[in-house]
CSV table of C-alpha atoms in Angstrom, one decimal:
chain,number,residue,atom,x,y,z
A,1164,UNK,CA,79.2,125.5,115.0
A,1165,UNK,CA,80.9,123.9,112.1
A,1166,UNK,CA,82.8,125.3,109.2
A,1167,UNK,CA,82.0,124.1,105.6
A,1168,UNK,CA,84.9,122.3,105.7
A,1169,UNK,CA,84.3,120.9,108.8
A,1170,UNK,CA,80.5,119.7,108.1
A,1171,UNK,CA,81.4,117.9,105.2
A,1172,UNK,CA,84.0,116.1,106.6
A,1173,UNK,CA,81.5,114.5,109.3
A,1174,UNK,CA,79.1,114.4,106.9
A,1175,UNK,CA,81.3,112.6,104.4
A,1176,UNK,CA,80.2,114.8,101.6
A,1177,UNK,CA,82.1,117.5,99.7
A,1178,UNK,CA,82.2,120.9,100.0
A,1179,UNK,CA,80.8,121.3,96.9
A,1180,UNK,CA,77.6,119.0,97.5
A,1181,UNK,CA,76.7,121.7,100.3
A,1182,UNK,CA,77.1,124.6,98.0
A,1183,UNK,CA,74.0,122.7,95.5
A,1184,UNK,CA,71.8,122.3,98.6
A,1185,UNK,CA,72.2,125.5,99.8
A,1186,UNK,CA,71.8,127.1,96.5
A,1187,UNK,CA,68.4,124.8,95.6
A,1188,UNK,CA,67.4,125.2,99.6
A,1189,UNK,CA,67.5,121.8,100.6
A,1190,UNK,CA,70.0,122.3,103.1
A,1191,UNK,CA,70.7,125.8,104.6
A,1192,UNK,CA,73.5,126.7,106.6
A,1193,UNK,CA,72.7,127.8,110.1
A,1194,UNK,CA,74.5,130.9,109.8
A,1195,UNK,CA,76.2,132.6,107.2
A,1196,UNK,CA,79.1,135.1,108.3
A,1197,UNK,CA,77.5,138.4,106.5
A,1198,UNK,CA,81.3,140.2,106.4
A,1199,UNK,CA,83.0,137.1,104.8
A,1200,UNK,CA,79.9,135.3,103.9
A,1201,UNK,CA,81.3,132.0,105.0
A,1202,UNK,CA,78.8,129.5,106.1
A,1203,UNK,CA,78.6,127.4,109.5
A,1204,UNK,CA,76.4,124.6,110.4
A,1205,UNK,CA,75.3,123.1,113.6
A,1206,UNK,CA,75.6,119.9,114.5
A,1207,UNK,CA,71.8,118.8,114.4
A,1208,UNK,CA,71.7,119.4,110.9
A,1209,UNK,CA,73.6,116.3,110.4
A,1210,UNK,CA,70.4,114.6,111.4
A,1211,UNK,CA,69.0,116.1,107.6
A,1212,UNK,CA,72.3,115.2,105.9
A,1213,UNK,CA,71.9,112.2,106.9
A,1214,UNK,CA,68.3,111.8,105.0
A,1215,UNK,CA,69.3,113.7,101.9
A,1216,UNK,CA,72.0,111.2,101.8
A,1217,UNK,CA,70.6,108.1,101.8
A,1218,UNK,CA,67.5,109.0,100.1
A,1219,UNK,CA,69.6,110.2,97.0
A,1220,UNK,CA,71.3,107.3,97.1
A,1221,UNK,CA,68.6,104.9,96.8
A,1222,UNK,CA,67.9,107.0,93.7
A,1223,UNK,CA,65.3,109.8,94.8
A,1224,UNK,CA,66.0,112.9,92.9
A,1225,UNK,CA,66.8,115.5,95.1
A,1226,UNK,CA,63.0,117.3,94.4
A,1227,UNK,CA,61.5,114.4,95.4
A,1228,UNK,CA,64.2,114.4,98.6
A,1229,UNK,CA,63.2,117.5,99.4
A,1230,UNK,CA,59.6,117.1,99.3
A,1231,UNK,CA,59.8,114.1,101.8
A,1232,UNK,CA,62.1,116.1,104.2
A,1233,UNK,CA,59.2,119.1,103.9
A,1234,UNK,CA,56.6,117.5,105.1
A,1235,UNK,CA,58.7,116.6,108.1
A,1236,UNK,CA,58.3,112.5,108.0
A,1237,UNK,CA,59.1,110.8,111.2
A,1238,UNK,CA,62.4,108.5,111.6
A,1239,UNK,CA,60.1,105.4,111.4
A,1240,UNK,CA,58.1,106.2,108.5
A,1241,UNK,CA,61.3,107.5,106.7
A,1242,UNK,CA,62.8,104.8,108.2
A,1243,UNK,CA,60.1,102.5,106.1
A,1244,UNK,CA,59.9,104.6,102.8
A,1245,UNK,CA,64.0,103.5,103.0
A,1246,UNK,CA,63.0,99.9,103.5
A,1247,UNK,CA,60.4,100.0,100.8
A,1248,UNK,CA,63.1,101.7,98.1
A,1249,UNK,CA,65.5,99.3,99.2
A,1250,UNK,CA,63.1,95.9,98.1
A,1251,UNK,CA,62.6,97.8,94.6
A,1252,UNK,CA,66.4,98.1,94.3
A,1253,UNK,CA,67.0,94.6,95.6
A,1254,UNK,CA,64.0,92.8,93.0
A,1255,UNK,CA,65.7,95.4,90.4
A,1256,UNK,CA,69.2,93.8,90.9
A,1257,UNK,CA,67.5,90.4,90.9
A,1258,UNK,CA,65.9,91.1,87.2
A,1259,UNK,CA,69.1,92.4,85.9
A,1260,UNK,CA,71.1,89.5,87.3
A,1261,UNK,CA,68.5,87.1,85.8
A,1262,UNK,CA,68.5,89.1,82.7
A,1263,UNK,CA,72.6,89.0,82.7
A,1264,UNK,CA,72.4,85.3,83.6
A,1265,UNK,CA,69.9,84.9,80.6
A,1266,UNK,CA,72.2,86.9,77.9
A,1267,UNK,CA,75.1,84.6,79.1
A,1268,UNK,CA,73.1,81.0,77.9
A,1269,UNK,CA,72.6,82.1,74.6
A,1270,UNK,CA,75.9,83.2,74.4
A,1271,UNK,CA,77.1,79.9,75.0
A,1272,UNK,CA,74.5,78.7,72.9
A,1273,UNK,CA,75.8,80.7,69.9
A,1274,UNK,CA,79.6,80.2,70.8
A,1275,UNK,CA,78.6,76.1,70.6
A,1276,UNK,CA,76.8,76.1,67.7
A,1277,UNK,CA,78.2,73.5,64.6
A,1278,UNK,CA,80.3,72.0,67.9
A,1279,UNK,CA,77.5,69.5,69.7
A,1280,UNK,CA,77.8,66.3,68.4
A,1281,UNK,CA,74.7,65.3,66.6
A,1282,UNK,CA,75.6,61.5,67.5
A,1283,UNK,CA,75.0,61.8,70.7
A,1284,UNK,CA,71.4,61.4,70.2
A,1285,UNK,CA,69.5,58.0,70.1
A,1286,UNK,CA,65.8,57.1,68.9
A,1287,UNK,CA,64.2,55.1,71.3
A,1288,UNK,CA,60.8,54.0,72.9
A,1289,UNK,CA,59.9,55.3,76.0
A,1290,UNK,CA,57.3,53.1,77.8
A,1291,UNK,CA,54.3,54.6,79.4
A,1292,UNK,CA,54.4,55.1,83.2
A,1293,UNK,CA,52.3,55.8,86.0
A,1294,UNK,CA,52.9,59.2,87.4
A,1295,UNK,CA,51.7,61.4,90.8
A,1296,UNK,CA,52.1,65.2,89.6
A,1297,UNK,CA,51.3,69.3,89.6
A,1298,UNK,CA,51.3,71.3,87.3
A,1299,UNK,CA,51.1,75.2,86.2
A,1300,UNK,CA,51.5,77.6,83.5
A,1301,UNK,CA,54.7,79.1,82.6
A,1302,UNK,CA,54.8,82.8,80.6
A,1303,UNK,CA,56.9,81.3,77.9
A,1304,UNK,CA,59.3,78.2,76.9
A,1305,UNK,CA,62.1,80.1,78.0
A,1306,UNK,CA,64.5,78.6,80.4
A,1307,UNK,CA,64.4,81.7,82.4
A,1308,UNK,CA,60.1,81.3,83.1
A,1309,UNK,CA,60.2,77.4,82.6
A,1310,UNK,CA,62.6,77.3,86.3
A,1311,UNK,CA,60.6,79.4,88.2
A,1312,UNK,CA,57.2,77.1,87.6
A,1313,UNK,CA,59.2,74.0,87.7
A,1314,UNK,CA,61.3,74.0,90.3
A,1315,UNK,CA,58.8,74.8,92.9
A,1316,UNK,CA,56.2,72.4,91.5
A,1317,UNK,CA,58.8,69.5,92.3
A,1318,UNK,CA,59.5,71.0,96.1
A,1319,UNK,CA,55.7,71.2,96.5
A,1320,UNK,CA,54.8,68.0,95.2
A,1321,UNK,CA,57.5,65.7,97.0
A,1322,UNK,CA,56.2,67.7,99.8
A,1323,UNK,CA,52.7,66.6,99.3
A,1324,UNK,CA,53.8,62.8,98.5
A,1325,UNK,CA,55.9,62.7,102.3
A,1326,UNK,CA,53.0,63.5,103.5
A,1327,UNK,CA,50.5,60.7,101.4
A,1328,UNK,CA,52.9,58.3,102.4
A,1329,UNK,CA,53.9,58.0,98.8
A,1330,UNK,CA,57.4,56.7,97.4
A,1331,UNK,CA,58.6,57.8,94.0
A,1332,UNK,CA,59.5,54.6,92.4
A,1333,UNK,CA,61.9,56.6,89.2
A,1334,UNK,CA,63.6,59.6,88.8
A,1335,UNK,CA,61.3,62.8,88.3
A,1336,UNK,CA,60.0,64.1,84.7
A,1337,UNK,CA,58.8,67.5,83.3
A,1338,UNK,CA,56.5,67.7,80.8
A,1339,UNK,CA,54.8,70.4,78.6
A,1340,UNK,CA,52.0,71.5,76.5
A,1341,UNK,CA,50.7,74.9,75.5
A,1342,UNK,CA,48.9,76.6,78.3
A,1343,UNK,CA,44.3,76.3,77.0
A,1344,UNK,CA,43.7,79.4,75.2
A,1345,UNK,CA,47.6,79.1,74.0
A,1346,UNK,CA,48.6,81.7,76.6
A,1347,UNK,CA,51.6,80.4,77.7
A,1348,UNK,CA,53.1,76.7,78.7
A,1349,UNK,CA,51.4,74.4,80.9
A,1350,UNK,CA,54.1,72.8,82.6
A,1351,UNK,CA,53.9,69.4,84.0
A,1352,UNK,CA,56.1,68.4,87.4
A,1353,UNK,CA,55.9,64.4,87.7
A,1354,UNK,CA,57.0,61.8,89.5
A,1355,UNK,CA,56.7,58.2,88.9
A,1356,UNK,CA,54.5,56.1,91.7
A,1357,UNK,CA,52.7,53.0,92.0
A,1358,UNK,CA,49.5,53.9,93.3
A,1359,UNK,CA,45.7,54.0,91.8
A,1360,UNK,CA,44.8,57.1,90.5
A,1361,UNK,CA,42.0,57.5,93.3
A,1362,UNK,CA,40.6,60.2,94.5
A,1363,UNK,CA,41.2,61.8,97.7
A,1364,UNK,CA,45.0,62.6,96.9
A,1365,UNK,CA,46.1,66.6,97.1
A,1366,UNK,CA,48.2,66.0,93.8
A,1367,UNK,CA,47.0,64.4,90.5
A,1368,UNK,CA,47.8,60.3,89.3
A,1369,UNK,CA,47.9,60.4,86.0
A,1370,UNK,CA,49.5,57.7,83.3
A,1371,UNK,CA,51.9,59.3,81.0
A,1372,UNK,CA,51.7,57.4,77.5
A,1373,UNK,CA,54.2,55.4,75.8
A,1374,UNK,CA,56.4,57.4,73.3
A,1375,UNK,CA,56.9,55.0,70.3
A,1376,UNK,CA,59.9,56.6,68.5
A,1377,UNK,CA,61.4,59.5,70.8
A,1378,UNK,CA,64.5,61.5,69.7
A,1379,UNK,CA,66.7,62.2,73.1
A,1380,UNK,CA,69.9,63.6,74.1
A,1381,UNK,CA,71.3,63.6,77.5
A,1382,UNK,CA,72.2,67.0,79.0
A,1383,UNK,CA,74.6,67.9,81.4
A,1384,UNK,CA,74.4,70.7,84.0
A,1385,UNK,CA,71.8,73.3,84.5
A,1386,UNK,CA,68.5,73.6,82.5
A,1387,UNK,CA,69.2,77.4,82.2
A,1388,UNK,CA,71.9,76.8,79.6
A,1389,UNK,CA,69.4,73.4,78.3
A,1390,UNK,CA,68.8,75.5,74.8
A,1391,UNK,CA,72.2,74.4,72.8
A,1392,UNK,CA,71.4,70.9,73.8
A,1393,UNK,CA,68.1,71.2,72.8
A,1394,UNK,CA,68.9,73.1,69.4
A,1395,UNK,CA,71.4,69.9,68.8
A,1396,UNK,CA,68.4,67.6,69.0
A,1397,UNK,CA,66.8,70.2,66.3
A,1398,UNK,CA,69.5,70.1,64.0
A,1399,UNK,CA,69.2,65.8,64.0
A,1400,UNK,CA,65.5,66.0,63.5
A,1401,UNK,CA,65.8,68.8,60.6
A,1402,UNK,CA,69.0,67.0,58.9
A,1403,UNK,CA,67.4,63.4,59.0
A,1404,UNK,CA,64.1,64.9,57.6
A,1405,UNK,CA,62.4,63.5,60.4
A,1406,UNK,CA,59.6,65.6,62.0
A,1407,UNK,CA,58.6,66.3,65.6
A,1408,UNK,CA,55.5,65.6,67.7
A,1409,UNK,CA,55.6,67.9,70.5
A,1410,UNK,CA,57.2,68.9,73.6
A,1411,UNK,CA,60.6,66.9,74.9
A,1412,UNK,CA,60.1,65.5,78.4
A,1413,UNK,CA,62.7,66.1,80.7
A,1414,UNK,CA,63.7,62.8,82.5
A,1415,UNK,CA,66.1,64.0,85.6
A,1416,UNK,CA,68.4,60.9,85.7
A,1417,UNK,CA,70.5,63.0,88.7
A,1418,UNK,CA,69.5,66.5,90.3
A,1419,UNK,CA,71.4,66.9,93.4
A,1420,UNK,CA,71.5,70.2,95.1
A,1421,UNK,CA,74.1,71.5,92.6
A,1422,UNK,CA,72.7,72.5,89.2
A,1423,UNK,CA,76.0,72.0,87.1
A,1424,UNK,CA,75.9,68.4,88.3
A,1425,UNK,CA,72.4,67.6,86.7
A,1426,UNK,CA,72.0,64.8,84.5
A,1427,UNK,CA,69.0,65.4,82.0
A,1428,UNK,CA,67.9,62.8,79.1
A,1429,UNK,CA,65.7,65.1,76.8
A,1430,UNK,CA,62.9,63.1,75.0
A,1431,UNK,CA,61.4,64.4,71.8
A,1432,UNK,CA,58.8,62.2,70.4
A,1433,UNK,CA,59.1,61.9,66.7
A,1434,UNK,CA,55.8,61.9,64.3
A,1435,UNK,CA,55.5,58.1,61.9
């Protein structure tokens, strides 16, 4: 048998931690000297040290610990419930950090603002073209549920054009409209082709139309911090008292594996 002491140093808790679980009864000692009233343990009890610990740490209150270690779960099914809390934890940490990542771009965004050169931007036509594409609805505009609609829709689709036999003949374009029955953005993953727009393909043909007079920017890096770029364009149109017409496209002149090394002319078309 083990002292206190000794149990919670193989258990790597404290002393004090065993005094709680004795005193709510989620862990007993095996014998408790009735002269002194020290407390031993035996060395199997580890085995439910083990549990309390692990479960507590994947944030299980200690009721809730001790109604799993009651009804006397197996290693495997605890051994699952663990795996199960872990994923939650994991796809918790994975919202926060998106969240974080999130708070950051309009930080930068605020921290630029009245420092983006409004000359940078150019009025131009942009000529219609023929385009092979997918598309799906996004929750909002934000960057944050734009990416996660986009990005796979270009994987998918130069997937599904490998396969047709289908060259891209220009660099890819996203474009956007608001989703029928305005819930959410219908977002549109393109790439330029020069085929008929037959049927028979596993991805739409569609010709995008000309923009006559189109408002655009270039943008450097990742489309997560896209928004002071895109507020710059906002600030020419409101300043020139010109008036927009809808959605930017997104022409990706470079998008290599690295996100800060994205090249991005945004394309606003202008109304008149």
């Amino acid at each position: 048998m083990f002292t206190i002491g000794d149990f919670a140093r193989h258990g790597r808790v404290s002393v004090r931690m065993l005094h709680h679980y004795d005193a709510i009864g989620l862990l007993r000692p095996a014998r408790v000297d009735p002269a002194s009233g020290y407390r031993f343990y035996e060395a199997g009890q580890l085995a439910r040290l083990n549990r309390i610990t692990a479960l507590k740490d994947l944030g299980f209150t200690l009721r809730q610990v001790r109604e799993i270690l009651d009804e006397q779960v197996s290693a495997a099914e605890l051994r699952g419930m663990l795996r199960l809390r872990q994923a939650e934890l994991e796809a918790a940490m994975a919202a926060a950090a998106d969240r974080l990542a999130q708070v950051e771009a309009r930080l930068r965004t605020i921290e630029s603002e009245g420092h983006m050169n409004t000359d940078d931007v150019v009025v131009k036509r942009i000529s219609a073209v023929r385009v092979a594409e997918l598309s799906g609805v996004a929750r909002s505009y934000e960057p944050r549920d734009i990416g996660p609609v986009v990005g796979p829709l270009f994987q998918e689709l130069c997937r599904r054009l490998d396969e047709a036999g289908v060259t891209p003949v220009g660099p890819g374009i996203a474009y956007y409209e608001d989703a029928p029955g305005g819930d959410g953005i219908l977002a549109h993953a393109a790439m330029p082709v020069a085929v008929a727009p037959e049927d028979g393909h596993d991805f739409a043909v569609v010709d995008l139309p000309a923009i006559e007079r189109a408002a655009t920017i270039v943008h450097r890096g990742p489309m997560d911090d896209v928004l002071s770029t895109e507020q710059t364009l906002a600030r020419w149109i409101a300043d020139g008292d010109h008036r927009s017409a809808g959605y930017a496209r997104e022409l990706y002149l470079e998008a290599g594996e690295d996100p800060a090394g994205w090249v991005t002319e945004l394309q606003e078309p202008l109304a008149g």
